[in-house]
PDB file of C-alpha atoms in Angstrom:
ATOM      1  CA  UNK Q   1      37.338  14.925 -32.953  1.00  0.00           C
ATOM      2  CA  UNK Q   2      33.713  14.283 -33.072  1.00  0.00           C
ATOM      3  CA  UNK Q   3      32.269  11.055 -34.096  1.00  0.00           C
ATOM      4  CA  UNK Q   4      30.982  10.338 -37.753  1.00  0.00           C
ATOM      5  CA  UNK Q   5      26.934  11.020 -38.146  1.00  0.00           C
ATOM      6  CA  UNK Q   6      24.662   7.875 -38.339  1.00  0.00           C
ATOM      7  CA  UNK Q   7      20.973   8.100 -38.083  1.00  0.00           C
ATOM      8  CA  UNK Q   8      20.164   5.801 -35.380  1.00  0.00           C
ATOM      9  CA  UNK Q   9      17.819   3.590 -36.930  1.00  0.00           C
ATOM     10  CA  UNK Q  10      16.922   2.291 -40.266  1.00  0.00           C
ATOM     11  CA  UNK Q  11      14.718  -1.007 -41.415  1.00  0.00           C
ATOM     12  CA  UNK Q  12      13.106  -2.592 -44.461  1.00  0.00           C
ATOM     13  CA  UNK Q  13      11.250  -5.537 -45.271  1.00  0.00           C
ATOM     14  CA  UNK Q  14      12.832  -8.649 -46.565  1.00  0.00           C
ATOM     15  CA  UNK Q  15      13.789  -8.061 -50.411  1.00  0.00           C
ATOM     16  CA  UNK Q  16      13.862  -4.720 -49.864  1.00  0.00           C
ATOM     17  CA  UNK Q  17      16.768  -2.741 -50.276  1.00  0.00           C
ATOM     18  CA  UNK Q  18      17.728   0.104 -47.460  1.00  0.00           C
ATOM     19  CA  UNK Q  19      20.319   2.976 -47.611  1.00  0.00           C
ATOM     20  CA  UNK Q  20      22.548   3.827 -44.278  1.00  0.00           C
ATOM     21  CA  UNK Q  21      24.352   7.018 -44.297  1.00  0.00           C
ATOM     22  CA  UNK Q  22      27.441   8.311 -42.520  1.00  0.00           C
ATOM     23  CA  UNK Q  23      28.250  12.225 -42.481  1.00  0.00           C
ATOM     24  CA  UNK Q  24      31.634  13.715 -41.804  1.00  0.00           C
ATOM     25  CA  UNK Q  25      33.558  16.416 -42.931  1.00  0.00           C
ATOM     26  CA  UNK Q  26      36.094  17.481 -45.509  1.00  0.00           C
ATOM     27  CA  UNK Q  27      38.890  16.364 -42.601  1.00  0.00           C
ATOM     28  CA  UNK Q  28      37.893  12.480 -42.146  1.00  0.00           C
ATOM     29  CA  UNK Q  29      34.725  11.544 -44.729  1.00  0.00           C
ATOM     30  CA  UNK Q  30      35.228  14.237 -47.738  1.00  0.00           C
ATOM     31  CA  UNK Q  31      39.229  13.877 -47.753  1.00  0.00           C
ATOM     32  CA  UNK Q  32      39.769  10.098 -47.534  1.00  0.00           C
ATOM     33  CA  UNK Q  33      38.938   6.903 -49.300  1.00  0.00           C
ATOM     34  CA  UNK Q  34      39.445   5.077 -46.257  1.00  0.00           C
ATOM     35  CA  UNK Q  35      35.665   4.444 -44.796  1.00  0.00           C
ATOM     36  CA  UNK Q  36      34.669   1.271 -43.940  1.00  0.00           C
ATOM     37  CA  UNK Q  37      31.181  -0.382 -42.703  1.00  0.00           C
ATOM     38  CA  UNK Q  38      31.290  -2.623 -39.950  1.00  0.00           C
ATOM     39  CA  UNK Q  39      28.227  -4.702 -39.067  1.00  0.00           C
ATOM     40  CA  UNK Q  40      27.320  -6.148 -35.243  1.00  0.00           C
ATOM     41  CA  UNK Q  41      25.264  -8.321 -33.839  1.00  0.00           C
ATOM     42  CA  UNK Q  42      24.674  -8.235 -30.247  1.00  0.00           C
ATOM     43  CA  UNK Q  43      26.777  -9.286 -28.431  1.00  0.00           C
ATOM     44  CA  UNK Q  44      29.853 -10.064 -31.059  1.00  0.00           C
ATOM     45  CA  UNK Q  45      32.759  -8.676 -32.890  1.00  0.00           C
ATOM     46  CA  UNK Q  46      32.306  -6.093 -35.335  1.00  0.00           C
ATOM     47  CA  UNK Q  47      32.667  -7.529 -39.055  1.00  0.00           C
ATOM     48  CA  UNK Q  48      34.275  -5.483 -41.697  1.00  0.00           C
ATOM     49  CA  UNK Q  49      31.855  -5.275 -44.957  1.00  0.00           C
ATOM     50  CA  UNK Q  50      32.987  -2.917 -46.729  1.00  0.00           C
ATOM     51  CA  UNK Q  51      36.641  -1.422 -46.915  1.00  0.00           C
ATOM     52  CA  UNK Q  52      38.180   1.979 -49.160  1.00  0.00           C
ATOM     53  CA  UNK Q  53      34.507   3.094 -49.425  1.00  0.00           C
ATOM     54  CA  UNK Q  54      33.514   0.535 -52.017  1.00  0.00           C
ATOM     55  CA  UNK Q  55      35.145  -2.457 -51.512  1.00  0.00           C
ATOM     56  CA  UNK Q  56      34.146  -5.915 -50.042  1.00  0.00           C
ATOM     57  CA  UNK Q  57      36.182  -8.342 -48.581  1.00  0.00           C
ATOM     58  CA  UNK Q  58      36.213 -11.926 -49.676  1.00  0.00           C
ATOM     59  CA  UNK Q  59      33.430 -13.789 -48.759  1.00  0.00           C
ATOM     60  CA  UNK Q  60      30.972 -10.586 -47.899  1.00  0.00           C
ATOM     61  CA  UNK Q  61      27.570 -10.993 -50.267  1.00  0.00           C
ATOM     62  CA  UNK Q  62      27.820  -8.535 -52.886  1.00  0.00           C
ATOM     63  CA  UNK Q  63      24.209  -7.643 -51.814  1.00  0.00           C
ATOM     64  CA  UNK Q  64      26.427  -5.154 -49.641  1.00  0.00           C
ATOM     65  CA  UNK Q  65      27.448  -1.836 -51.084  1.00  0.00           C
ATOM     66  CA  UNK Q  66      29.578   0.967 -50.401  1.00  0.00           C
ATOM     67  CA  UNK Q  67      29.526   4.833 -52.157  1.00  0.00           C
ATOM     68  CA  UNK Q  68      30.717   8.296 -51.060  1.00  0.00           C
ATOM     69  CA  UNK Q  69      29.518  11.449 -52.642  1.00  0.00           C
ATOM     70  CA  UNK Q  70      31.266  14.544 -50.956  1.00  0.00           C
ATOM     71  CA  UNK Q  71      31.269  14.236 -47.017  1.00  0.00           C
ATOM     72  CA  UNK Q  72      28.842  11.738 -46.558  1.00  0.00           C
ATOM     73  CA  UNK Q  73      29.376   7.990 -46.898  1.00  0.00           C
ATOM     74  CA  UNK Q  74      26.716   5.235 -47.548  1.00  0.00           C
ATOM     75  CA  UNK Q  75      26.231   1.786 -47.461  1.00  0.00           C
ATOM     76  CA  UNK Q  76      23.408   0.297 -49.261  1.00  0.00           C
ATOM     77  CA  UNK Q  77      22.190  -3.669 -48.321  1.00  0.00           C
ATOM     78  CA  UNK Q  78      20.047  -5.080 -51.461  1.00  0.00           C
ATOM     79  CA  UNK Q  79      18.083  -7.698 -50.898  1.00  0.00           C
ATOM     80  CA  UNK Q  80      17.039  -7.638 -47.156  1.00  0.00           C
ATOM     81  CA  UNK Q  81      17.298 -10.643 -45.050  1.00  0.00           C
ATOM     82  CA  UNK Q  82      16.780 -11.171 -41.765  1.00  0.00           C
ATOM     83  CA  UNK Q  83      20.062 -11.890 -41.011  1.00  0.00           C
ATOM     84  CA  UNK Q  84      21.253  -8.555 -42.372  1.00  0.00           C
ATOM     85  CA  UNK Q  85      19.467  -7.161 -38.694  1.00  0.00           C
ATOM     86  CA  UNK Q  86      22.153  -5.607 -37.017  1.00  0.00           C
ATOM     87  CA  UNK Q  87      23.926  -2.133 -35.804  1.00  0.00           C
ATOM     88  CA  UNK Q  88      26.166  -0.681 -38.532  1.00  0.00           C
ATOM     89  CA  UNK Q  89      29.125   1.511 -37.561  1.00  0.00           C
ATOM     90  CA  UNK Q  90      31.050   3.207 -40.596  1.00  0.00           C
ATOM     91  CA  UNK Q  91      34.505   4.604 -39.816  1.00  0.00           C
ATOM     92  CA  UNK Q  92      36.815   7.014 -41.332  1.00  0.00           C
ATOM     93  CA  UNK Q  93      40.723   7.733 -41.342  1.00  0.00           C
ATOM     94  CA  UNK Q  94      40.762  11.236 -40.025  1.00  0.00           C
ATOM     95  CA  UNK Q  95      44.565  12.272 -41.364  1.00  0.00           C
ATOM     96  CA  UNK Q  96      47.030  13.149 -38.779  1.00  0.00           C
ATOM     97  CA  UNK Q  97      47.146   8.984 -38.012  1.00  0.00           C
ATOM     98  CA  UNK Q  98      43.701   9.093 -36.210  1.00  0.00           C
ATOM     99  CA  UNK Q  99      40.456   7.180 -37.011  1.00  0.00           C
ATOM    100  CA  UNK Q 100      37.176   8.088 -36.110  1.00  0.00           C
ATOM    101  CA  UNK Q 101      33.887   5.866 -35.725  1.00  0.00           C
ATOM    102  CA  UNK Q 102      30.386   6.574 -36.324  1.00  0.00           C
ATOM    103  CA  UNK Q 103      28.061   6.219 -33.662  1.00  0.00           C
ATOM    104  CA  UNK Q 104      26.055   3.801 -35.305  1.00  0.00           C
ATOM    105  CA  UNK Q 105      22.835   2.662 -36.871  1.00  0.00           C
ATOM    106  CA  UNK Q 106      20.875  -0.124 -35.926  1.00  0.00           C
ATOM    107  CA  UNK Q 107      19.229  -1.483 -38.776  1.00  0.00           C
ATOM    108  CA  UNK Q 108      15.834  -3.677 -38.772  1.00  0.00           C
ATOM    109  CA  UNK Q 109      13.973  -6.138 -40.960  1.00  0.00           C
ATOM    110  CA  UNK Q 110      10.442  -5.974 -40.517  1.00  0.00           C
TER     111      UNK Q 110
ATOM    112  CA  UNK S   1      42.537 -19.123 -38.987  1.00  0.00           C
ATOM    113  CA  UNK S   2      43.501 -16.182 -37.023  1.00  0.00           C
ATOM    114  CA  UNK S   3      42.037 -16.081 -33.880  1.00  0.00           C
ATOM    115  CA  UNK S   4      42.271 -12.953 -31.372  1.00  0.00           C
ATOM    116  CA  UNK S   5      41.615 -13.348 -27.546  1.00  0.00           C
ATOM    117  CA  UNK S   6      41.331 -10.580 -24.741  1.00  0.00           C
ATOM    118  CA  UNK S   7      42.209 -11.206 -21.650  1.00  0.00           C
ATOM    119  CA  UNK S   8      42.728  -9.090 -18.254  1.00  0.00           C
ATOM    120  CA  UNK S   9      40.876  -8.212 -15.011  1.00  0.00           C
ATOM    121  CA  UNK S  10      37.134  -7.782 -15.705  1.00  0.00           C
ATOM    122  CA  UNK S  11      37.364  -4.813 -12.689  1.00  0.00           C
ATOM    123  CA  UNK S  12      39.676  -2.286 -12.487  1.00  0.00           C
ATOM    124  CA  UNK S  13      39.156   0.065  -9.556  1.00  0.00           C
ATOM    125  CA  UNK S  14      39.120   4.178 -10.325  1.00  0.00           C
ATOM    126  CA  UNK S  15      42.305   5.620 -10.543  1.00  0.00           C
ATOM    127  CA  UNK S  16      44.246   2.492 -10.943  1.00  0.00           C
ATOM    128  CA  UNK S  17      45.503   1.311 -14.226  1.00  0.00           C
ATOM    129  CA  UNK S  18      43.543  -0.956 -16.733  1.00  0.00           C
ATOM    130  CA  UNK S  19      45.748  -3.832 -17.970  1.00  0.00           C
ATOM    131  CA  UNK S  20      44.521  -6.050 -20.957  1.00  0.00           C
ATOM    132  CA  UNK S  21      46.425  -8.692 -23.507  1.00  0.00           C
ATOM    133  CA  UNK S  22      45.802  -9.776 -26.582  1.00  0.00           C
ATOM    134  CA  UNK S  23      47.107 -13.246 -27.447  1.00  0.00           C
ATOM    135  CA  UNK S  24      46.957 -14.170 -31.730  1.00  0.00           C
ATOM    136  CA  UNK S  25      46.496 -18.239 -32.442  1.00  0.00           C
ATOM    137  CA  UNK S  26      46.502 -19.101 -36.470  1.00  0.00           C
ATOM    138  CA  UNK S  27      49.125 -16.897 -37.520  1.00  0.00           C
ATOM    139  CA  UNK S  28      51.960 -14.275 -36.457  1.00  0.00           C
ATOM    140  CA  UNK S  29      51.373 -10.626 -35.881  1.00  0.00           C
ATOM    141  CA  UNK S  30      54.776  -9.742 -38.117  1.00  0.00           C
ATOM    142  CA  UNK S  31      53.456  -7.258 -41.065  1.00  0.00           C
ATOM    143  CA  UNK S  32      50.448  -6.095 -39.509  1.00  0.00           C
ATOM    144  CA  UNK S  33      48.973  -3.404 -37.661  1.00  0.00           C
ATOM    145  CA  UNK S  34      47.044  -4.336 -34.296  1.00  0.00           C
ATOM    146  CA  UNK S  35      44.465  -2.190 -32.772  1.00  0.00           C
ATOM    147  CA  UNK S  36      42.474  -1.816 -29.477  1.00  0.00           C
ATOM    148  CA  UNK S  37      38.873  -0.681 -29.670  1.00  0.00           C
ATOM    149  CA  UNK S  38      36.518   0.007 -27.314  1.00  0.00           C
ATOM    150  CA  UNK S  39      32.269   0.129 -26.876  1.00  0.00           C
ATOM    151  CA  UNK S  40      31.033   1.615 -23.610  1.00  0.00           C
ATOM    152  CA  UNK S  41      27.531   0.087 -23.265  1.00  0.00           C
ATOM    153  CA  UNK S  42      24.936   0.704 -25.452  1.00  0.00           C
ATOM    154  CA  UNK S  43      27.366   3.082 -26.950  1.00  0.00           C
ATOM    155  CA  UNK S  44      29.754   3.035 -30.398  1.00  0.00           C
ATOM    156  CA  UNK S  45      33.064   2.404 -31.443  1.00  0.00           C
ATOM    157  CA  UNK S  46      35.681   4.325 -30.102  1.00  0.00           C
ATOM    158  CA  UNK S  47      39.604   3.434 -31.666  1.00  0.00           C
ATOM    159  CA  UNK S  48      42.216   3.582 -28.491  1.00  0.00           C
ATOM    160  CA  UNK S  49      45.479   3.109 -31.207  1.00  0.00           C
ATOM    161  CA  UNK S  50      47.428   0.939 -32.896  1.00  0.00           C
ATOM    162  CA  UNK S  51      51.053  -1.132 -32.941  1.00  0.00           C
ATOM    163  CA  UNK S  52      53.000  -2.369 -35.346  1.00  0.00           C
ATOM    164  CA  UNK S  53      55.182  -5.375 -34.542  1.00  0.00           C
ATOM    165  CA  UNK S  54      58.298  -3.320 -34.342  1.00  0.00           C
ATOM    166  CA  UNK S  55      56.552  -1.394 -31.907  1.00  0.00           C
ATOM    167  CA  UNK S  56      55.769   1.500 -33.625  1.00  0.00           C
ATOM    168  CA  UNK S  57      52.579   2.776 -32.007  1.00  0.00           C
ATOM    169  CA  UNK S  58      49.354   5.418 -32.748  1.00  0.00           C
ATOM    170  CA  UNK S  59      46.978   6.749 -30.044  1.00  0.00           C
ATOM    171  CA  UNK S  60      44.031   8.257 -30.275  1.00  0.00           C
ATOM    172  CA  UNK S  61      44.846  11.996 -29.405  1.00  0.00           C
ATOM    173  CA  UNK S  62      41.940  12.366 -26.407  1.00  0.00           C
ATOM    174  CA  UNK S  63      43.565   8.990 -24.739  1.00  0.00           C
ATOM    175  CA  UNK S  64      46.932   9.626 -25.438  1.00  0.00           C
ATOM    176  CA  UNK S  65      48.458  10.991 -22.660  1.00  0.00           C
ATOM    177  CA  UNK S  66      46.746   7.514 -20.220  1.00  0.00           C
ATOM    178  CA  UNK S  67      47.270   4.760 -23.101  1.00  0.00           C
ATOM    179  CA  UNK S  68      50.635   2.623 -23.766  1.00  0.00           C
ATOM    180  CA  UNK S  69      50.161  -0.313 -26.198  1.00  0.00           C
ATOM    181  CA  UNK S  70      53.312  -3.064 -25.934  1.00  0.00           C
ATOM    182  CA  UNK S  71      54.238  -5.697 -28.467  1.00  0.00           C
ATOM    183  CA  UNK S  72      55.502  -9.335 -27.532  1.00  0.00           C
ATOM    184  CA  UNK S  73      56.516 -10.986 -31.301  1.00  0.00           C
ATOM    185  CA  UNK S  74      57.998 -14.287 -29.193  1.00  0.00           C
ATOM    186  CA  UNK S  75      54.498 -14.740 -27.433  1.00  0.00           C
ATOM    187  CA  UNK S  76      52.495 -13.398 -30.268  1.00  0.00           C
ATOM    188  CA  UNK S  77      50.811 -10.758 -27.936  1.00  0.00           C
ATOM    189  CA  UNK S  78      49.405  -7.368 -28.154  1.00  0.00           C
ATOM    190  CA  UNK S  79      49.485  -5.330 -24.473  1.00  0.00           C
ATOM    191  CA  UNK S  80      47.203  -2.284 -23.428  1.00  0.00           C
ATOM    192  CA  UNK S  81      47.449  -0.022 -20.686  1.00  0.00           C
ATOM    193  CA  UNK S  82      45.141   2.747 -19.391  1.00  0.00           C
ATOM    194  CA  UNK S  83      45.735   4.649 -16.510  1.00  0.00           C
ATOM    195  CA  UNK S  84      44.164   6.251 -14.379  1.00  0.00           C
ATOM    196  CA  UNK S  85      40.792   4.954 -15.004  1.00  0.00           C
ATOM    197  CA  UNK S  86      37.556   6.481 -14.225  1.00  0.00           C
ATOM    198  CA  UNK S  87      34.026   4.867 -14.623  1.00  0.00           C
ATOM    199  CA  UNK S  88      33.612   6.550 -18.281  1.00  0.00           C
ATOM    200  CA  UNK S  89      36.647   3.846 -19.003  1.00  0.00           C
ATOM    201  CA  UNK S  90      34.033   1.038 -18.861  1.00  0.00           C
ATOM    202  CA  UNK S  91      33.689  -0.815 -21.362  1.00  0.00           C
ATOM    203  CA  UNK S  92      33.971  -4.138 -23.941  1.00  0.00           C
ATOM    204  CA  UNK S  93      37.404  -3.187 -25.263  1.00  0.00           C
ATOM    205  CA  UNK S  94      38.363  -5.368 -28.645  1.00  0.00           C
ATOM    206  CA  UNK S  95      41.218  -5.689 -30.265  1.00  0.00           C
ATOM    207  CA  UNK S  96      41.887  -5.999 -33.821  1.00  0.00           C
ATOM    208  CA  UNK S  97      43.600  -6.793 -36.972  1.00  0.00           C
ATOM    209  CA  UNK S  98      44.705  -4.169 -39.379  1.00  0.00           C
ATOM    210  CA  UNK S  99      43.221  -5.215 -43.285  1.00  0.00           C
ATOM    211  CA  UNK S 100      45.347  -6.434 -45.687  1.00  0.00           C
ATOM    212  CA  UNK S 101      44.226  -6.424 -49.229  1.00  0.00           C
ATOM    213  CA  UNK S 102      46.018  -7.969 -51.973  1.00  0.00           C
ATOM    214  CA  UNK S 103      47.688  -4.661 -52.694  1.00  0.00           C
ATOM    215  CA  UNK S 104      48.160  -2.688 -49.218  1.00  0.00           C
ATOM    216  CA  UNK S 105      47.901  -3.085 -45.636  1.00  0.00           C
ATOM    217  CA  UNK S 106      46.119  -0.583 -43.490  1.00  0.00           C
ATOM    218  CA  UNK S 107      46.497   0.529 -39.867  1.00  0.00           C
ATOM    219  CA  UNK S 108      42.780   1.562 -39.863  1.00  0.00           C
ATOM    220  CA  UNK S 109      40.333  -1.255 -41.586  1.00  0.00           C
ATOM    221  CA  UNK S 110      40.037  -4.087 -39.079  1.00  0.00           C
ATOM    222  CA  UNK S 111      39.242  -7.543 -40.564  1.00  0.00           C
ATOM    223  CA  UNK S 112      40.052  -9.935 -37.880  1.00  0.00           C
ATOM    224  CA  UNK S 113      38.312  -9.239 -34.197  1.00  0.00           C
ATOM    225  CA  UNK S 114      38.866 -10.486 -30.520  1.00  0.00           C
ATOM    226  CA  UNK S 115      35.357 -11.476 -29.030  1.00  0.00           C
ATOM    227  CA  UNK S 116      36.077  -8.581 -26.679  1.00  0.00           C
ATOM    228  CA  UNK S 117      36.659  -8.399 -22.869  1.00  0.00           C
ATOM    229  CA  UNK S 118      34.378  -6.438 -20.440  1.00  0.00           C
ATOM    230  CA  UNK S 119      36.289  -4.377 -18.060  1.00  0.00           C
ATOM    231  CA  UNK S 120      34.167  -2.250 -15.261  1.00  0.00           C
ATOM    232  CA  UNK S 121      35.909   0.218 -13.690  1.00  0.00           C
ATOM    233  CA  UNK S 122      34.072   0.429  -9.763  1.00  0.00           C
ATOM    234  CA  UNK S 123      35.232   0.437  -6.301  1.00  0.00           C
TER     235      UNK S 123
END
């Protein structure tokens, strides 16, 4: 299966607010609520931010949101800070037990 | 706190099998689902499969047929093996904890994370 569709980069200044999207199809994206956001900093562990399209776990700033509309996915970061600078990978369940990544977006704070 | 370790030969010659562990500290890995992940470099995210602790197991369909994943409840360990690696096997492989929210538990959201081991596979 071929991997979700990120746009490689993305950025905003602090305060700003910046919009990532992830693009599937009707298979994984369109015919699930199971995409979550994952955000990386070099070097570490993926974090989960957002889970079920829209939801955060505990302790994630609610500066982080999730939405789907159709077969894309998005994940919108309010509020820019310059710790928010990082790759973002969304992922969707893809039925038949499989998951699928995006290939990610790496996202800068000017 | 859960913590998640990798561990395993950082070089794996081609054609030989890759062999990695995962060892849980903080809490048991009854009731959940346990993934390995992978990241070539410079690359994405790439799920490998997942185990439950009865040892019900998940592979991704274009690894399946070189991937067996092994559960060890008395050492609290998670067990992956690749075979017949080639050098497009390379990679920071993670494993993972399956999400659970205060309703569900999912085999495919991932909330606790290994720091990841680096595995080359060279001759």
């Amino acid at each position: 299966q071929s991997a979700l569709t990120q746009p490689p980069s993305a950025s905003g200044s602090p305060g700003q607010s910046v919009t990532i999207s992830c693009t599937g199809t009707s298979n994984d994206v369109g015919g699930y609520n199971y995409v979550s956001w994952y955000q990386q900093h070099p070097g570490k562990a993926p974090k989960l931010m957002i889970y079920e399209v829209n939801k955060r776990p505990s302790g994630v700033p609610d500066r982080f949101s999730g939405s789907k509309s159709g077969n894309t996915a998005s994940l919108t970061v309010s509020g820019l800070q310059a710790e928010d600078e990082a790759d973002y990978y969304c992922s969707s369940y893809a039925g038949s037990n499989n998951l699928v990544f995006g290939g990610g977006t790496k996202l800068t704070v000017l | 706190q859960v913590q998640l370790q990798e561990s395993g030969p950082g070089l794996v010659k081609p054609s030989e099998t890759l062999s990695l562990t995962c060892t849980v500290s903080g809490g048991s890995i009854s009731n959940y689902y346990w993934s390995w992940i992978r990241q070539p470099p410079g690359k994405g995210l790439e799920w490998i499969g997942y185990i439950y602790n009865s040892g019900t197991t998940n592979y991704n369909p274009s690894l399946k047929s070189r991937v067996t994943l092994s559960v060890d409840t008395s050492n609290n360990q998670i067990s992956l093996r690749l075979s017949s690696v080639t050098a497009a096997d390379t990679a920071v492989y993670f494993c993972a904890r399956g999400f659970c929210s205060s309703s569900s538990c999912s085999r495919f959201q991932f909330d606790y994370w290994g720091q990841g081991a680096q595995v080359t596979v060279s001759s």
